[in-house]
Amino acid sequence: MTPRTLLMAGAISIGTVAPALAQDTVTLQFWEGHSVQEEAATIEMIKAFEDSHPNIKINRTKVSFGTNFEKITTAVASNTLPDVSPIWGGFLTQFAASGQLLDLRQYGVEDMQEGIYPGAWSFGEWQGGVYGVPYAFDARFIAYNKQAFEEAGIAQPPQTYDELYADAEKLTKKNGNTVEQYGLGIGGADALVNFYVNLLYSFGGKIFNDDETQLAIDSDAGIKAAEYLSKLAESGYVSYGGSTGDDLRNSVITGRVAMIHDGPWIFYAEQQANADHPVAVAPMPVVKQGEKSVNFGSVGAYVVYKSSQHPKEAAEFVKFMGSPEAQQYRVKLLKTGVATNVSEQPVAIETYKEWPELKTAQEALNGSQIFPTSAKWPRAFQIILPAAEAIMEGDDPQSTVESAVRQASRQLRR
Amino acid sequence: MASTIKRQQLQIRLIFLGIPLAWLVVFVVSPIFLIFYLSFTDYNILSPAQMIGTLNYEDLWFDSLFWKATWNTFFYTVVSVPLGIVFSLLLAVLVNRRLPGAALYRSIFYIPVVTPLVAVSVVWILIYQTSNGLANYVLSWINVPPQQWLTSSTLAMPSIIVMSIWKGLGFNMVIFLAALQAIPRELHEAAWVDGAGRFRSFFSITLPLLRPAMIYVVVTSIISSFQVFTQVFVMTEGGPNNATVTLVHLIYRTAFLNLDMGYASAMAMLLFVLLVATSLTSFWLMSRNNYYA
Amino acid sequence: MGQTVTTIVDVAQGATKVYRKSRRHNVLGNLFGFYIPATIIAVVMAFPLLWMLALSLRTEADVFIFPPRLVTLPVMWENFIEIWRDPRMQIGLEFWNTFVYATVRSVLQVLLSSMAAFVLARYEFRGRNTIFILVLATTMIPHEVMLLPLYILIKHVPLAGGNDLYGAGGTGWLDTFPGLILPGVVSGYSIFFLRQFFLTLPKEIDEAARLDGASEFGIYWRIALPLSIPALTTLGVFSFQFAWSDFMWPLIITSSDHIKTLQLGLALLSTIDGTQWSLLLAGAVVSSLPLIAIFVLLQRFIVTGINLGVGK
């Protein structure tokens, strides 16, 4: 062993032991791996936390989690976890079920529930316990190019799904084999599932049956959603695919695609492109005029690991990160906040002056539904994605979802 | 004298083989045994593993996705390995010259190899984009409608194969080049004097002498094609409609997304058996009756 | 021994001269047999990378511009400065770490693999083929599934990182250079590769050397290795490059900033919340440059090394 490695090994053990010795200040190990936009917000949130909690220091480590959380999963296997990290997808439930996460109710976290959107809050719950506090909640909506709508003579964004289809038709411009402007853009892979699930929710369907043993996407509503997706796919008005949401965002900014299904990332993309607010946003359409708009939202939550030496301080930290005072910095960086009254915070009010559309996006979070929190969700996702892709390729929607459900009955049993 | 040599040979065999083999045993063989053990367990990484006998293997037998991944992997290998070898050999022969500029061409052909696969995959994603991509733009010049390169189940795998062959050509080219350089020119010279044409001399002199390199390239190409992962992971995530799910991609997903390490281990063991069988067969076929094997 | 080598070199060089002379006037042959096809292939091979370079010099919005253009204005040379300044990465340190990782690993790999390959290729003994096949079999388990067992193994290295004699209690080699480098040092691929090369060296060379009184180690060190410089260089380049581009293992094994590698830094530009394409591609260009430089510098050892090898 070289002196250097000895030193580093020493540094690791000191990092975890020393705070226990020093009673007055506690240092929390916090892993995060956000985009430049999110990171800037996180840094401000941490600073605000440290200012108001002088006895707690946050040691922020930038971690590339790997697409599927490999970094955390392997750290569990060897018990080298930090105190706090973000978690997303179906992992929270699996981690909680395996006893890796701290139930935060013992630190009074349930007091926060009222101030947080129900969709986001439910993400952290598992079997009566609260294992995560949401820090990010991104609703999907329709983002559209205002000029494209004007040119096509469309006065307002589509209110119903029938209007969405009709508008997509009007907004598509072709020149021989080249499509110069697509009416609607749907991303590939995850973005396609987001769109399909949003349709499913809008049509009144659900992903799982009540006891989460079986997929329920072959319900009447599910088949209608699949048929609608199929109709879009066959229309020729849709730009589909590409693994990058950024591509679609830039397309709607430049007007190459007239509208897309996207979340608050669109604002950051606009800012990066130095564009003069060419994009407006609107809630998801409804099936019948007068219904309440339903949109899909994705959640990220911070969790405290059971192995933490400072559970109380860690709980304090994650609670703060979900509070309106902290969340206003996410608004400043053009994201939406998980706290219901974040829009009343001074920083947010200031930001809305330049970005009024951001407020529309924030309001979309009010009835936003999320992916199922079931531990079976990752497996279900891997069945739903190929099914949605098959529909986009022209397979019969009804038989595709039915065969997906059959396949799931095998897979979900494992 | 003879006994000294004998003793020295014994020593060198022990030490020279012993150290690397011990290394392999610790860092490669022992994990393989652990994977073998895990393949008989239910292990979600987060909680301790539990023995479940051969249940994982029984489930595999009925898992249509596993068989689809096996088929996709097989297809990928059967198409990309021969094409890759033929093209890289042609390239190697092409640049195996002492002409001004040959070194520059060798470097250009090698550049794709040294560029990180993740970065390269990203560039190809952008090229393959349906609405904004370069490939479709070029096709539009000759009035061909846009193709769904990565989003149609018929085109996705071929698109990945094209990119993989492009990426790997330079690697095998260098191996062939090193082997070609080792062939004394007087052999070609002699054949030339004897009136053998270029093709004759290539097939009767060059190719047989390339056999050790060829065995290496064929066997390792098969092994690495069976383990194709990154391109699929970055470019299609196995889609569309599982058209590009490969075995290693499925194993990875099962282990780290489904947190089903036991099942993933069982898949890995089957892949292992499949690979041992395939590569040993190809090895044996190529090295029959030959001193160089 | 020395004489044998000289003779072969003389013969080879003589032959080359004749060969070259007779072709000297064949300019057209070179043009159609080499330059034209090679240029066409070079354009095809280099284009995606040229495209990568083009994309790396754009603003974020221009990356997705339609119709595609090779050059967009403004040309963002700033991306290459920004990549050095980006606070999420410490690209200088990461460069150094990656360099240490790749260098140590490839040097050890060449050394250890050549030892095993030498024995497997140059000596006849019982069990030789069995050992070789077992070595080859170690390449047949995918890395992705080895990650977790290896990780657990590294954590339990005895007497390291606070561990006791039985490997319990501490973090072993996690988050250290030995943990990063050592597991990948010996691979079945590299032993296989060098074995194939050693097989092509004429056996007579060994015999002649033994008659001249060379020790077995001397045969390895003074004869087999120098004669194999092209193969050793090739392996070294491949091994360096593999370590340089490695992502999964460094991702899992490292957590501190001071040991992070370049690919991990670049991965931070592409997160679940979004990707900075032009910066990411600028980073990819920067990370490819050393590998291209190494190949350009070392290719003369690979290619024009020697005309010895097969003497049969």
Coordinates of C-alpha atoms in Angstrom, one line a residue, chain A residues 2-379:
Chain A
T2 CA 1.3 3.4 -0.9
P3 CA 1.3 6.2 1.7
R4 CA -1.3 7.9 -0.5
T5 CA -3.8 5.1 -0.3
L6 CA -3.2 4.9 3.4
L7 CA -4.0 8.5 3.6
M8 CA -7.1 8.1 1.6
A9 CA -8.3 5.2 3.6
G10 CA -7.7 7.2 6.7
A11 CA -9.6 10.1 5.3
I12 CA -12.6 7.9 4.7
S13 CA -12.7 6.6 8.3
I14 CA -12.2 10.1 9.7
G15 CA -15.0 11.4 7.5
T16 CA -17.5 9.1 9.1
V17 CA -16.1 9.0 12.7
A18 CA -15.0 12.5 13.4
P19 CA -18.5 14.2 13.5
A20 CA -19.6 11.8 16.2
L21 CA -16.8 13.0 18.3
A22 CA -17.4 16.7 17.8
Q23 CA -20.7 17.3 19.5
D24 CA -21.4 20.8 18.4
T25 CA -21.2 20.5 14.5
V26 CA -22.4 17.5 12.6
T27 CA -21.4 16.9 9.0
L28 CA -23.8 15.0 6.8
Q29 CA -22.7 13.1 3.8
F30 CA -24.9 14.1 0.9
W31 CA -24.7 12.5 -2.5
E32 CA -26.2 14.2 -5.5
G33 CA -25.8 14.1 -9.2
H34 CA -27.9 16.7 -10.8
S35 CA -27.8 18.6 -14.1
V36 CA -26.3 22.0 -14.1
Q37 CA -29.7 23.6 -13.7
E38 CA -30.7 21.5 -10.7
E39 CA -27.3 21.7 -9.2
A40 CA -27.3 25.4 -9.1
A41 CA -30.6 25.3 -7.3
T42 CA -29.3 22.6 -4.9
I43 CA -26.3 24.7 -4.0
E44 CA -28.5 27.6 -3.0
M45 CA -30.8 25.4 -1.1
I46 CA -27.9 23.9 0.9
K47 CA -26.6 27.3 1.6
A48 CA -29.9 28.5 2.9
F49 CA -30.0 25.3 5.1
E50 CA -26.6 25.8 6.5
D51 CA -27.4 29.5 7.3
S52 CA -30.4 28.5 9.3
H53 CA -28.8 25.4 10.9
P54 CA -25.3 26.5 11.9
N55 CA -24.6 23.2 13.7
I56 CA -25.1 21.1 10.6
K57 CA -22.6 21.0 7.7
I58 CA -23.5 19.4 4.4
N59 CA -20.7 17.6 2.6
R60 CA -22.0 17.5 -0.9
T61 CA -20.5 14.8 -3.2
K62 CA -21.2 14.9 -6.8
V63 CA -22.1 11.4 -7.8
S64 CA -23.0 10.0 -11.2
F65 CA -25.6 7.5 -10.0
G66 CA -25.6 5.5 -13.2
T67 CA -28.8 5.3 -15.1
N68 CA -30.2 2.7 -12.8
F69 CA -28.8 3.6 -9.5
E70 CA -25.9 1.1 -9.6
K71 CA -23.9 3.4 -7.4
I72 CA -26.4 3.3 -4.5
T73 CA -27.3 -0.3 -4.9
T74 CA -23.7 -1.5 -4.6
A75 CA -23.1 0.9 -1.7
V76 CA -26.0 -0.9 0.1
A77 CA -24.4 -4.2 -0.5
S78 CA -21.2 -3.0 1.3
N79 CA -22.8 -0.7 3.7
T80 CA -20.9 2.4 2.5
L81 CA -24.0 4.6 2.0
P82 CA -24.1 8.4 2.6
D83 CA -26.5 9.9 5.1
V84 CA -28.8 11.4 2.4
S85 CA -29.2 10.9 -1.3
P86 CA -31.9 11.4 -3.9
I87 CA -34.0 8.5 -5.1
W88 CA -36.4 8.1 -8.0
G89 CA -38.2 5.5 -10.0
G90 CA -39.4 2.4 -8.2
F91 CA -36.4 2.3 -6.0
L92 CA -37.8 4.0 -2.9
T93 CA -40.3 1.1 -2.3
Q94 CA -37.7 -1.6 -2.8
F95 CA -35.2 0.2 -0.5
A96 CA -37.8 0.8 2.1
A97 CA -39.1 -2.8 1.9
S98 CA -35.5 -4.0 2.4
G99 CA -35.1 -2.0 5.6
Q100 CA -32.5 0.4 4.2
L101 CA -34.4 3.6 4.7
L102 CA -35.3 5.5 7.8
D103 CA -39.0 6.1 8.6
L104 CA -39.0 9.8 8.9
R105 CA -42.2 10.0 10.9
Q106 CA -40.3 9.8 14.1
Y107 CA -38.8 13.2 13.2
G108 CA -42.1 14.8 12.7
V109 CA -42.0 14.8 8.9
E110 CA -45.7 14.3 8.6
D111 CA -46.3 17.9 9.5
M112 CA -45.1 18.8 6.1
Q113 CA -47.7 16.8 4.2
E114 CA -50.2 19.6 4.0
G115 CA -47.8 21.9 2.3
I116 CA -46.8 19.4 -0.5
Y117 CA -48.7 18.3 -3.5
P118 CA -50.4 15.0 -2.8
G119 CA -49.0 13.3 -5.9
A120 CA -45.4 14.1 -4.8
W121 CA -46.1 13.3 -1.2
S122 CA -47.4 9.8 -2.0
F123 CA -44.1 9.0 -3.6
G124 CA -42.4 8.8 -0.2
E125 CA -45.0 6.7 1.5
W126 CA -44.8 3.0 2.0
Q127 CA -47.0 0.8 4.2
G128 CA -47.9 3.7 6.5
G129 CA -44.4 5.0 6.9
V130 CA -42.8 8.1 5.3
Y131 CA -39.5 7.2 3.8
G132 CA -38.7 10.1 1.5
V133 CA -39.4 13.8 1.3
P134 CA -40.0 15.0 -2.3
Y135 CA -37.6 17.7 -3.6
A136 CA -38.6 17.7 -7.3
F137 CA -42.0 17.4 -8.9
D138 CA -42.2 17.9 -12.6
A139 CA -45.6 17.8 -14.3
R140 CA -46.0 17.1 -18.0
F141 CA -48.0 19.5 -20.1
I142 CA -48.3 20.7 -23.6
A143 CA -45.6 23.1 -24.6
Y144 CA -46.3 24.8 -27.9
N145 CA -44.8 27.3 -30.3
K146 CA -46.9 30.4 -30.3
Q147 CA -46.0 31.5 -33.7
A148 CA -46.8 28.1 -35.3
F149 CA -50.2 28.3 -33.7
E150 CA -50.8 31.8 -35.0
E151 CA -49.7 30.9 -38.5
A152 CA -52.1 27.9 -38.5
G153 CA -54.9 30.2 -37.3
I154 CA -55.4 28.3 -34.0
A155 CA -56.5 30.7 -31.3
Q156 CA -55.9 28.6 -28.2
P157 CA -54.1 25.4 -27.2
P158 CA -56.2 22.2 -27.6
Q159 CA -58.8 21.6 -24.9
T160 CA -59.7 18.0 -25.7
Y161 CA -57.9 15.1 -27.2
D162 CA -60.0 15.4 -30.4
E163 CA -58.8 19.0 -30.7
L164 CA -55.2 17.9 -30.1
Y165 CA -55.5 15.6 -33.1
A166 CA -57.2 18.2 -35.3
D167 CA -54.6 20.8 -34.3
A168 CA -51.7 18.4 -35.0
E169 CA -53.1 18.0 -38.5
K170 CA -53.4 21.7 -39.1
L171 CA -49.9 22.3 -37.8
T172 CA -48.2 19.8 -40.0
K173 CA -46.5 21.2 -43.1
K174 CA -45.1 18.9 -45.7
N175 CA -43.0 19.5 -48.8
G176 CA -42.8 16.3 -50.9
N177 CA -41.2 13.7 -48.7
T178 CA -39.8 16.2 -46.3
V179 CA -41.8 17.2 -43.3
E180 CA -41.1 20.9 -42.6
Q181 CA -43.1 21.2 -39.5
Y182 CA -44.5 18.4 -37.3
G183 CA -47.8 19.0 -35.5
L184 CA -46.8 17.1 -32.4
G185 CA -43.6 15.7 -30.9
I186 CA -43.3 12.6 -28.7
G187 CA -39.9 11.5 -27.4
G188 CA -38.7 8.0 -27.5
A189 CA -38.2 5.5 -24.6
D190 CA -39.0 7.0 -21.2
A191 CA -40.7 10.0 -22.8
L192 CA -43.0 7.7 -24.8
V193 CA -44.0 5.9 -21.7
N194 CA -44.7 9.2 -20.0
F195 CA -46.9 10.3 -22.8
Y196 CA -48.8 7.0 -22.9
V197 CA -49.3 6.9 -19.2
N198 CA -50.5 10.4 -19.3
L199 CA -53.1 9.3 -21.9
L200 CA -54.0 6.4 -19.8
Y201 CA -54.6 8.6 -16.8
S202 CA -56.5 11.1 -18.9
F203 CA -58.8 8.4 -20.2
G204 CA -59.4 7.3 -16.7
G205 CA -57.3 4.1 -16.7
K206 CA -54.8 2.8 -14.2
I207 CA -51.5 0.9 -14.6
F208 CA -52.1 -1.8 -11.9
N209 CA -55.1 -3.5 -10.5
D210 CA -56.0 -2.7 -6.9
D211 CA -53.6 -5.2 -5.2
E212 CA -50.9 -4.5 -7.7
T213 CA -50.6 -8.1 -8.8
Q214 CA -51.5 -7.5 -12.4
L215 CA -51.4 -4.8 -15.1
A216 CA -54.7 -3.2 -15.8
I217 CA -53.9 -1.4 -19.0
D218 CA -56.4 -3.6 -20.9
S219 CA -59.4 -1.9 -19.3
D220 CA -61.8 0.0 -21.6
A221 CA -60.0 3.2 -20.7
G222 CA -56.6 1.6 -21.3
I223 CA -57.7 0.4 -24.8
K224 CA -59.1 3.8 -25.7
A225 CA -55.8 5.4 -24.6
A226 CA -53.8 2.8 -26.7
E227 CA -56.1 3.4 -29.7
Y228 CA -55.6 7.2 -29.4
L229 CA -51.8 6.7 -29.4
S230 CA -52.1 4.4 -32.4
K231 CA -54.2 7.0 -34.2
L232 CA -51.5 9.6 -33.6
A233 CA -48.8 7.2 -34.7
E234 CA -50.5 6.5 -38.0
S235 CA -51.4 10.1 -38.7
G236 CA -48.0 11.3 -40.0
Y237 CA -48.3 14.4 -37.9
V238 CA -46.1 13.2 -35.2
S239 CA -42.3 13.4 -34.8
Y240 CA -41.5 10.4 -32.7
G241 CA -38.3 9.0 -31.3
G242 CA -34.9 10.2 -30.6
S243 CA -33.5 9.4 -27.2
T244 CA -33.1 13.0 -26.3
G245 CA -35.7 15.3 -24.9
D246 CA -33.4 18.2 -25.6
D247 CA -33.9 17.6 -29.3
L248 CA -37.6 17.9 -29.0
R249 CA -37.3 21.0 -26.8
N250 CA -35.1 22.8 -29.3
S251 CA -37.5 21.7 -32.1
V252 CA -40.5 23.4 -30.4
I253 CA -38.4 26.5 -29.7
T254 CA -37.4 26.8 -33.4
G255 CA -40.9 25.8 -34.5
R256 CA -39.9 22.7 -36.4
V257 CA -42.3 20.8 -34.1
A258 CA -45.4 22.8 -33.2
M259 CA -46.2 21.2 -29.8
I260 CA -44.6 18.6 -27.5
H261 CA -45.5 16.7 -24.3
D262 CA -42.9 18.0 -21.9
G263 CA -42.2 19.3 -18.4
P264 CA -40.5 22.4 -17.0
W265 CA -37.2 21.6 -18.7
I266 CA -38.6 23.6 -21.7
F267 CA -38.0 26.9 -19.8
Y268 CA -34.3 26.2 -19.2
A269 CA -34.0 25.2 -22.9
E270 CA -35.5 28.5 -23.9
Q271 CA -33.2 30.3 -21.6
Q272 CA -30.2 28.4 -23.0
A273 CA -31.3 29.2 -26.6
N274 CA -31.6 32.9 -25.8
A275 CA -35.0 32.7 -27.4
D276 CA -37.5 35.4 -26.8
H277 CA -40.1 33.2 -25.1
P278 CA -41.5 31.6 -28.3
V279 CA -43.0 28.8 -26.2
A280 CA -46.2 28.8 -24.2
V281 CA -47.5 26.0 -22.0
A282 CA -51.0 24.6 -21.5
P283 CA -52.5 21.9 -19.3
M284 CA -53.1 18.5 -20.8
P285 CA -56.3 18.2 -22.9
V286 CA -59.2 16.2 -21.5
V287 CA -61.3 13.5 -23.1
K288 CA -64.6 15.4 -22.8
Q289 CA -65.1 19.2 -22.5
G290 CA -65.5 20.2 -18.9
E291 CA -63.5 17.4 -17.3
K292 CA -60.6 18.2 -15.1
S293 CA -57.2 18.0 -16.8
V294 CA -55.0 15.2 -15.6
N295 CA -51.3 15.2 -16.1
F296 CA -48.5 12.9 -15.3
G297 CA -45.8 14.1 -13.0
S298 CA -42.4 12.6 -12.1
V299 CA -41.0 12.8 -8.6
G300 CA -37.6 12.8 -7.0
A301 CA -37.3 12.5 -3.2
Y302 CA -34.5 12.7 -0.7
V303 CA -34.1 9.7 1.7
V304 CA -32.2 9.1 4.9
Y305 CA -30.5 5.8 5.1
K306 CA -30.9 3.7 8.2
S307 CA -27.1 3.4 8.5
S308 CA -26.8 7.2 9.1
Q309 CA -25.1 8.2 12.3
H310 CA -27.0 11.4 12.4
P311 CA -30.6 10.6 11.6
K312 CA -32.1 13.6 13.4
E313 CA -30.0 16.1 11.5
A314 CA -30.4 14.3 8.3
A315 CA -34.2 14.3 8.7
E316 CA -33.9 18.0 9.5
F317 CA -32.1 18.5 6.2
V318 CA -34.5 16.6 3.9
K319 CA -37.4 18.4 5.5
F320 CA -35.8 21.7 4.8
M321 CA -35.2 20.7 1.2
G322 CA -38.9 20.2 0.6
S323 CA -40.0 23.4 2.3
P324 CA -41.2 26.5 0.4
E325 CA -38.1 28.5 1.5
A326 CA -35.8 26.0 -0.1
Q327 CA -38.1 25.2 -3.1
Q328 CA -38.2 28.8 -4.2
Y329 CA -34.6 28.4 -5.4
R330 CA -35.8 25.7 -7.8
V331 CA -38.3 28.1 -9.2
K332 CA -35.4 30.6 -9.6
L333 CA -33.7 28.0 -11.8
L334 CA -36.9 27.6 -13.8
K335 CA -38.2 24.4 -12.3
T336 CA -41.4 23.8 -10.5
G337 CA -41.5 23.4 -6.7
V338 CA -43.0 20.5 -4.6
A339 CA -44.4 22.9 -2.0
T340 CA -47.9 24.1 -2.7
N341 CA -47.3 27.7 -1.7
V342 CA -43.9 28.1 -3.3
S343 CA -45.4 30.6 -5.6
E344 CA -45.9 33.0 -2.7
Q345 CA -42.2 33.0 -1.9
P346 CA -40.3 36.2 -2.8
V347 CA -37.7 34.6 -5.1
A348 CA -40.5 32.8 -7.0
I349 CA -42.6 35.9 -7.4
E350 CA -39.6 37.7 -8.8
T351 CA -39.0 34.8 -11.3
Y352 CA -42.6 34.7 -12.5
K353 CA -42.3 38.3 -13.7
E354 CA -40.0 37.2 -16.5
W355 CA -41.4 33.7 -16.8
P356 CA -45.2 33.8 -16.4
E357 CA -45.5 30.5 -18.1
L358 CA -43.7 28.9 -15.2
K359 CA -46.6 29.7 -13.0
T360 CA -48.9 27.7 -15.4
A361 CA -46.5 24.8 -15.1
Q362 CA -46.6 25.1 -11.3
E363 CA -50.4 25.1 -11.3
A364 CA -50.4 21.9 -13.4
L365 CA -49.0 20.1 -10.4
N366 CA -52.4 20.3 -8.6
G367 CA -53.9 17.1 -9.8
S368 CA -50.8 15.6 -11.1
Q369 CA -50.6 11.8 -10.9
I370 CA -47.4 9.9 -10.7
F371 CA -46.2 6.5 -11.7
P372 CA -47.2 3.7 -9.3
T373 CA -44.9 3.5 -6.3
S374 CA -45.0 -0.3 -6.3
A375 CA -41.8 -2.2 -6.2
K376 CA -43.1 -3.9 -9.3
W377 CA -43.1 -0.7 -11.3
P378 CA -39.7 -1.2 -12.9
R379 CA -40.8 -4.5 -14.3

